[in-house]
PDB file of C-alpha atoms in Angstrom:
ATOM      1  CA  VAL A1040     -13.064  -2.590   1.204  1.00  0.00           C
ATOM      2  CA  PRO A1041     -11.527  -0.152  -1.280  1.00  0.00           C
ATOM      3  CA  LEU A1042      -8.353   0.651   0.686  1.00  0.00           C
ATOM      4  CA  VAL A1043      -6.393  -1.737   2.910  1.00  0.00           C
ATOM      5  CA  GLU A1044      -3.288  -0.747   4.851  1.00  0.00           C
ATOM      6  CA  SER A1045      -0.550  -3.017   6.114  1.00  0.00           C
ATOM      7  CA  GLY A1046       2.967  -2.858   7.474  1.00  0.00           C
ATOM      8  CA  GLY A1047       2.609  -1.179  10.840  1.00  0.00           C
ATOM      9  CA  GLY A1048       4.330  -2.381  13.970  1.00  0.00           C
ATOM     10  CA  ALA A1049       6.338  -1.512  17.038  1.00  0.00           C
ATOM     11  CA  VAL A1050       9.899  -0.290  16.562  1.00  0.00           C
ATOM     12  CA  GLN A1051      12.526   1.704  18.374  1.00  0.00           C
ATOM     13  CA  ALA A1052      13.448   5.271  17.515  1.00  0.00           C
ATOM     14  CA  GLY A1053      15.714   5.461  14.501  1.00  0.00           C
ATOM     15  CA  GLN A1054      14.364   2.315  12.905  1.00  0.00           C
ATOM     16  CA  SER A1055      12.269   2.002   9.746  1.00  0.00           C
ATOM     17  CA  LEU A1056       8.910   0.681   8.616  1.00  0.00           C
ATOM     18  CA  THR A1057       7.245   0.379   5.238  1.00  0.00           C
ATOM     19  CA  LEU A1058       3.494   0.800   5.029  1.00  0.00           C
ATOM     20  CA  ALA A1059       1.371  -0.246   2.086  1.00  0.00           C
ATOM     21  CA  CYS A1060      -2.041   0.947   0.942  1.00  0.00           C
ATOM     22  CA  ALA A1061      -3.693  -1.413  -1.492  1.00  0.00           C
ATOM     23  CA  ALA A1062      -6.601  -0.078  -3.569  1.00  0.00           C
ATOM     24  CA  SER A1063      -9.150  -2.539  -4.898  1.00  0.00           C
ATOM     25  CA  ALA A1064      -8.785  -2.029  -8.652  1.00  0.00           C
ATOM     26  CA  TYR A1065     -12.141  -3.527  -9.446  1.00  0.00           C
ATOM     27  CA  THR A1066     -13.934  -0.819  -7.460  1.00  0.00           C
ATOM     28  CA  TYR A1067     -11.903   2.336  -7.697  1.00  0.00           C
ATOM     29  CA  THR A1068      -8.596   3.652  -9.038  1.00  0.00           C
ATOM     30  CA  PRO A1069      -7.867   6.831  -7.123  1.00  0.00           C
ATOM     31  CA  ASP A1070      -5.936   9.667  -8.724  1.00  0.00           C
ATOM     32  CA  VAL A1071      -4.448  10.839  -5.445  1.00  0.00           C
ATOM     33  CA  ILE A1072      -3.836   8.887  -2.256  1.00  0.00           C
ATOM     34  CA  THR A1073      -3.087  10.602   1.034  1.00  0.00           C
ATOM     35  CA  TRP A1074      -1.486   9.134   4.137  1.00  0.00           C
ATOM     36  CA  VAL A1075      -2.904  10.539   7.358  1.00  0.00           C
ATOM     37  CA  HIS A1076      -1.333  10.243  10.799  1.00  0.00           C
ATOM     38  CA  GLN A1077      -3.791  10.118  13.676  1.00  0.00           C
ATOM     39  CA  THR A1078      -2.113  10.571  17.050  1.00  0.00           C
ATOM     40  CA  PRO A1079      -3.214   8.791  20.230  1.00  0.00           C
ATOM     41  CA  ASP A1080      -5.111  11.947  21.252  1.00  0.00           C
ATOM     42  CA  LYS A1081      -6.966  11.858  17.890  1.00  0.00           C
ATOM     43  CA  ARG A1082      -5.218  14.762  16.207  1.00  0.00           C
ATOM     44  CA  ARG A1083      -4.798  14.228  12.462  1.00  0.00           C
ATOM     45  CA  GLU A1084      -2.040  15.343  10.174  1.00  0.00           C
ATOM     46  CA  ARG A1085      -1.799  15.029   6.418  1.00  0.00           C
ATOM     47  CA  VAL A1086       1.594  13.324   6.205  1.00  0.00           C
ATOM     48  CA  THR A1087       2.012  12.899   2.471  1.00  0.00           C
ATOM     49  CA  HIS A1088       0.124  12.404  -0.731  1.00  0.00           C
ATOM     50  CA  ILE A1089       0.919  11.156  -4.199  1.00  0.00           C
ATOM     51  CA  TYR A1090      -0.858  11.593  -7.506  1.00  0.00           C
ATOM     52  CA  ALA A1091      -1.004   8.984 -10.231  1.00  0.00           C
ATOM     53  CA  ASN A1092       1.522  11.060 -12.202  1.00  0.00           C
ATOM     54  CA  GLY A1093       3.979  10.887  -9.306  1.00  0.00           C
ATOM     55  CA  THR A1094       3.543  14.390  -7.902  1.00  0.00           C
ATOM     56  CA  THR A1095       4.081  14.298  -4.150  1.00  0.00           C
ATOM     57  CA  TYR A1096       3.649  16.404  -1.036  1.00  0.00           C
ATOM     58  CA  TYR A1097       5.257  15.976   2.396  1.00  0.00           C
ATOM     59  CA  ALA A1098       4.484  17.585   5.717  1.00  0.00           C
ATOM     60  CA  ASP A1099       7.419  19.427   7.264  1.00  0.00           C
ATOM     61  CA  SER A1100       7.422  16.943  10.144  1.00  0.00           C
ATOM     62  CA  VAL A1101       8.344  14.020   7.864  1.00  0.00           C
ATOM     63  CA  ARG A1102      10.150  15.599   4.918  1.00  0.00           C
ATOM     64  CA  GLY A1103      13.529  13.937   4.462  1.00  0.00           C
ATOM     65  CA  ARG A1104      12.539  10.908   6.557  1.00  0.00           C
ATOM     66  CA  PHE A1105       9.471   9.510   4.792  1.00  0.00           C
ATOM     67  CA  THR A1106       9.166   8.598   1.122  1.00  0.00           C
ATOM     68  CA  VAL A1107       5.912   7.885  -0.679  1.00  0.00           C
ATOM     69  CA  SER A1108       5.784   5.841  -3.855  1.00  0.00           C
ATOM     70  CA  ARG A1109       3.143   4.322  -6.027  1.00  0.00           C
ATOM     71  CA  ASP A1110       2.815   1.190  -8.132  1.00  0.00           C
ATOM     72  CA  ASN A1111      -0.004   1.944 -10.557  1.00  0.00           C
ATOM     73  CA  VAL A1112       0.049  -1.594 -11.961  1.00  0.00           C
ATOM     74  CA  GLU A1113      -0.467  -3.145  -8.523  1.00  0.00           C
ATOM     75  CA  ASN A1114      -2.638  -0.174  -7.460  1.00  0.00           C
ATOM     76  CA  THR A1115      -0.643   0.137  -4.258  1.00  0.00           C
ATOM     77  CA  VAL A1116       0.893   3.142  -2.528  1.00  0.00           C
ATOM     78  CA  TYR A1117       3.877   2.661  -0.225  1.00  0.00           C
ATOM     79  CA  LEU A1118       5.149   4.803   2.612  1.00  0.00           C
ATOM     80  CA  GLN A1119       8.780   4.236   3.538  1.00  0.00           C
ATOM     81  CA  MET A1120       9.310   5.575   7.051  1.00  0.00           C
ATOM     82  CA  ASP A1121      12.925   6.038   8.090  1.00  0.00           C
ATOM     83  CA  SER A1122      14.516   7.550  11.194  1.00  0.00           C
ATOM     84  CA  LEU A1123      11.293   7.067  13.091  1.00  0.00           C
ATOM     85  CA  LYS A1124      10.666   9.183  16.181  1.00  0.00           C
ATOM     86  CA  PRO A1125       8.364   8.593  19.161  1.00  0.00           C
ATOM     87  CA  GLU A1126       6.150  11.442  17.920  1.00  0.00           C
ATOM     88  CA  ASP A1127       5.471   9.397  14.780  1.00  0.00           C
ATOM     89  CA  THR A1128       3.444   7.010  16.932  1.00  0.00           C
ATOM     90  CA  GLY A1129      -0.193   6.633  15.978  1.00  0.00           C
ATOM     91  CA  LEU A1130      -2.615   5.207  13.472  1.00  0.00           C
ATOM     92  CA  TYR A1131      -1.717   5.671   9.827  1.00  0.00           C
ATOM     93  CA  PHE A1132      -4.497   5.389   7.309  1.00  0.00           C
ATOM     94  CA  CYS A1133      -4.692   6.096   3.609  1.00  0.00           C
ATOM     95  CA  ALA A1134      -7.524   7.986   2.019  1.00  0.00           C
ATOM     96  CA  ALA A1135      -8.772   8.791  -1.458  1.00  0.00           C
ATOM     97  CA  GLY A1136     -10.460  12.073  -2.257  1.00  0.00           C
ATOM     98  CA  LEU A1137      -9.398  13.666   1.026  1.00  0.00           C
ATOM     99  CA  LYS A1138     -10.781  17.140   1.689  1.00  0.00           C
ATOM    100  CA  THR A1139      -9.978  19.141   4.797  1.00  0.00           C
ATOM    101  CA  SER A1140     -11.254  22.360   6.279  1.00  0.00           C
ATOM    102  CA  PRO A1141     -10.873  23.790   9.781  1.00  0.00           C
ATOM    103  CA  GLY A1142     -12.265  21.168  12.131  1.00  0.00           C
ATOM    104  CA  ALA A1143     -13.519  18.877   9.370  1.00  0.00           C
ATOM    105  CA  TRP A1144     -12.063  15.954   7.441  1.00  0.00           C
ATOM    106  CA  ALA A1145     -13.885  14.135   4.647  1.00  0.00           C
ATOM    107  CA  TRP A1146     -12.889  11.534   2.094  1.00  0.00           C
ATOM    108  CA  ASP A1147     -14.343   9.355  -0.612  1.00  0.00           C
ATOM    109  CA  PHE A1148     -12.708   6.227   0.822  1.00  0.00           C
ATOM    110  CA  ARG A1149     -10.333   5.435   3.642  1.00  0.00           C
ATOM    111  CA  GLY A1150      -8.804   2.314   5.084  1.00  0.00           C
ATOM    112  CA  GLN A1151      -8.988   1.021   8.639  1.00  0.00           C
ATOM    113  CA  GLY A1152      -5.440   2.075   9.299  1.00  0.00           C
ATOM    114  CA  THR A1153      -2.329   0.395  10.613  1.00  0.00           C
ATOM    115  CA  GLN A1154      -0.761   1.142  13.986  1.00  0.00           C
ATOM    116  CA  VAL A1155       2.793   2.440  14.291  1.00  0.00           C
ATOM    117  CA  THR A1156       4.415   2.580  17.715  1.00  0.00           C
ATOM    118  CA  VAL A1157       7.854   4.086  18.143  1.00  0.00           C
ATOM    119  CA  SER A1158       9.565   3.788  21.496  1.00  0.00           C
ATOM    120  CA  ALA A1159      12.422   5.998  22.655  1.00  0.00           C
TER     121      ALA A1159
END
């Protein structure tokens, strides 16, 4: 499995979690990794992405609360999630080679995801 997420859990609003996305170096070293939030009703949002050179993007909904980082030696991308809100609840998965168009999502690889549940 090229991408494996970990670190999800159940927390209360205002608390923090750190997610990790480990890429199997022997199969693929992605240039850009994206974290995607899939809500319980299956809507998807591109939360953040990070390039190998450190360039990042954040969705407005998480900017200032979430921080993405990358360890290129360990081939792992981290997502520090602070000040969590109930609307952050859902499945978080990481993807390589993500491409989106209206009504369509595609990727080269994605992980199974890790569940985050935030209670009020």
